Amino acid sequence: EISVRIFRDGAELGEGKLLSLKMGKSEAKEIRTGQEFGMAIKSRTVLVEGDSIQGFKVDKKEKKIKF
């Protein structure tokens, strides 16, 4: 699951989830610099032209603690 941060004029506006990433009509897992693509994002923040989107993944690791 990929999360996204949305920025406008250098300020972070909010976060959301990346629902899909597509190149043409095909699902994509990765997009290279300079390629055109489309994406669906679930967020409470309204996107406007010029906003920046930063994707990130959070890995959760479970640790056992002995007492």
mmCIF file of C-alpha atoms in Angstrom:
data_model
loop_
_atom_site.group_PDB
_atom_site.id
_atom_site.type_symbol
_atom_site.label_atom_id
_atom_site.label_comp_id
_atom_site.label_asym_id
_atom_site.label_seq_id
_atom_site.Cartn_x
_atom_site.Cartn_y
_atom_site.Cartn_z
ATOM 1 C CA GLU A 1 0.000 0.000 0.000
ATOM 2 C CA ILE A 2 1.420 3.341 -1.083
ATOM 3 C CA SER A 3 0.644 6.567 0.756
ATOM 4 C CA VAL A 4 1.001 10.051 -0.733
ATOM 5 C CA ARG A 5 1.703 13.525 0.587
ATOM 6 C CA ILE A 6 0.289 16.510 -1.262
ATOM 7 C CA PHE A 7 2.223 19.786 -1.431
ATOM 8 C CA ARG A 8 1.290 23.229 -2.716
ATOM 9 C CA ASP A 9 3.840 26.059 -2.902
ATOM 10 C CA GLY A 10 6.242 23.986 -0.794
ATOM 11 C CA ALA A 11 3.777 23.466 2.076
ATOM 12 C CA GLU A 12 2.327 20.056 2.911
ATOM 13 C CA LEU A 13 -1.476 20.120 2.622
ATOM 14 C CA GLY A 14 -2.364 16.557 3.509
ATOM 15 C CA GLU A 15 -1.960 12.852 2.945
ATOM 16 C CA GLY A 16 -3.867 10.171 1.117
ATOM 17 C CA LYS A 17 -3.631 6.731 -0.478
ATOM 18 C CA LEU A 18 -2.636 5.814 -4.026
ATOM 19 C CA LEU A 19 -5.505 3.724 -5.407
ATOM 20 C CA SER A 20 -4.163 3.073 -8.917
ATOM 21 C CA LEU A 21 -1.384 4.008 -11.312
ATOM 22 C CA LYS A 22 -1.858 3.625 -15.077
ATOM 23 C CA MET A 23 0.058 4.072 -18.298
ATOM 24 C CA GLY A 24 -2.487 4.230 -21.088
ATOM 25 C CA LYS A 25 -5.154 1.690 -20.172
ATOM 26 C CA SER A 26 -2.754 -0.679 -18.390
ATOM 27 C CA GLU A 27 -2.072 -0.847 -14.648
ATOM 28 C CA ALA A 28 1.512 0.123 -13.790
ATOM 29 C CA LYS A 29 3.687 -0.548 -10.741
ATOM 30 C CA GLU A 30 6.397 1.925 -11.704
ATOM 31 C CA ILE A 31 6.679 5.066 -13.847
ATOM 32 C CA ARG A 32 9.973 6.396 -15.133
ATOM 33 C CA THR A 33 10.878 10.069 -15.280
ATOM 34 C CA GLY A 34 9.406 11.815 -18.306
ATOM 35 C CA GLN A 35 6.619 9.289 -18.957
ATOM 36 C CA GLU A 36 2.955 10.289 -18.995
ATOM 37 C CA PHE A 37 0.657 8.456 -16.591
ATOM 38 C CA GLY A 38 -2.587 8.687 -14.678
ATOM 39 C CA MET A 39 -3.354 7.983 -11.056
ATOM 40 C CA ALA A 40 -6.266 7.765 -8.657
ATOM 41 C CA ILE A 41 -5.758 9.105 -5.145
ATOM 42 C CA LYS A 42 -8.041 8.913 -2.114
ATOM 43 C CA SER A 43 -7.578 12.084 -0.077
ATOM 44 C CA ARG A 44 -9.583 14.823 1.607
ATOM 45 C CA THR A 45 -7.294 17.397 -0.028
ATOM 46 C CA VAL A 46 -8.543 18.888 -3.290
ATOM 47 C CA LEU A 47 -5.802 18.762 -5.915
ATOM 48 C CA VAL A 48 -5.173 21.720 -8.200
ATOM 49 C CA GLU A 49 -2.828 22.171 -11.139
ATOM 50 C CA GLY A 50 0.721 22.706 -9.920
ATOM 51 C CA ASP A 51 0.431 20.591 -6.758
ATOM 52 C CA SER A 52 3.244 18.132 -6.049
ATOM 53 C CA ILE A 53 2.599 14.565 -4.975
ATOM 54 C CA GLN A 54 5.155 12.501 -3.073
ATOM 55 C CA GLY A 55 4.632 8.754 -2.739
ATOM 56 C CA PHE A 56 5.982 6.686 0.135
ATOM 57 C CA LYS A 57 5.625 3.254 1.667
ATOM 58 C CA VAL A 58 5.647 2.531 5.384
ATOM 59 C CA ASP A 59 7.047 -0.835 6.386
ATOM 60 C CA LYS A 60 5.832 -2.095 9.738
ATOM 61 C CA LYS A 61 8.002 -4.527 11.640
ATOM 62 C CA GLU A 62 6.898 -6.361 14.727
ATOM 63 C CA LYS A 63 9.362 -6.810 17.577
ATOM 64 C CA LYS A 64 9.047 -9.067 20.571
ATOM 65 C CA ILE A 65 10.200 -7.634 23.870
ATOM 66 C CA LYS A 66 11.270 -9.942 26.676
ATOM 67 C CA PHE A 67 10.680 -8.873 30.272
#
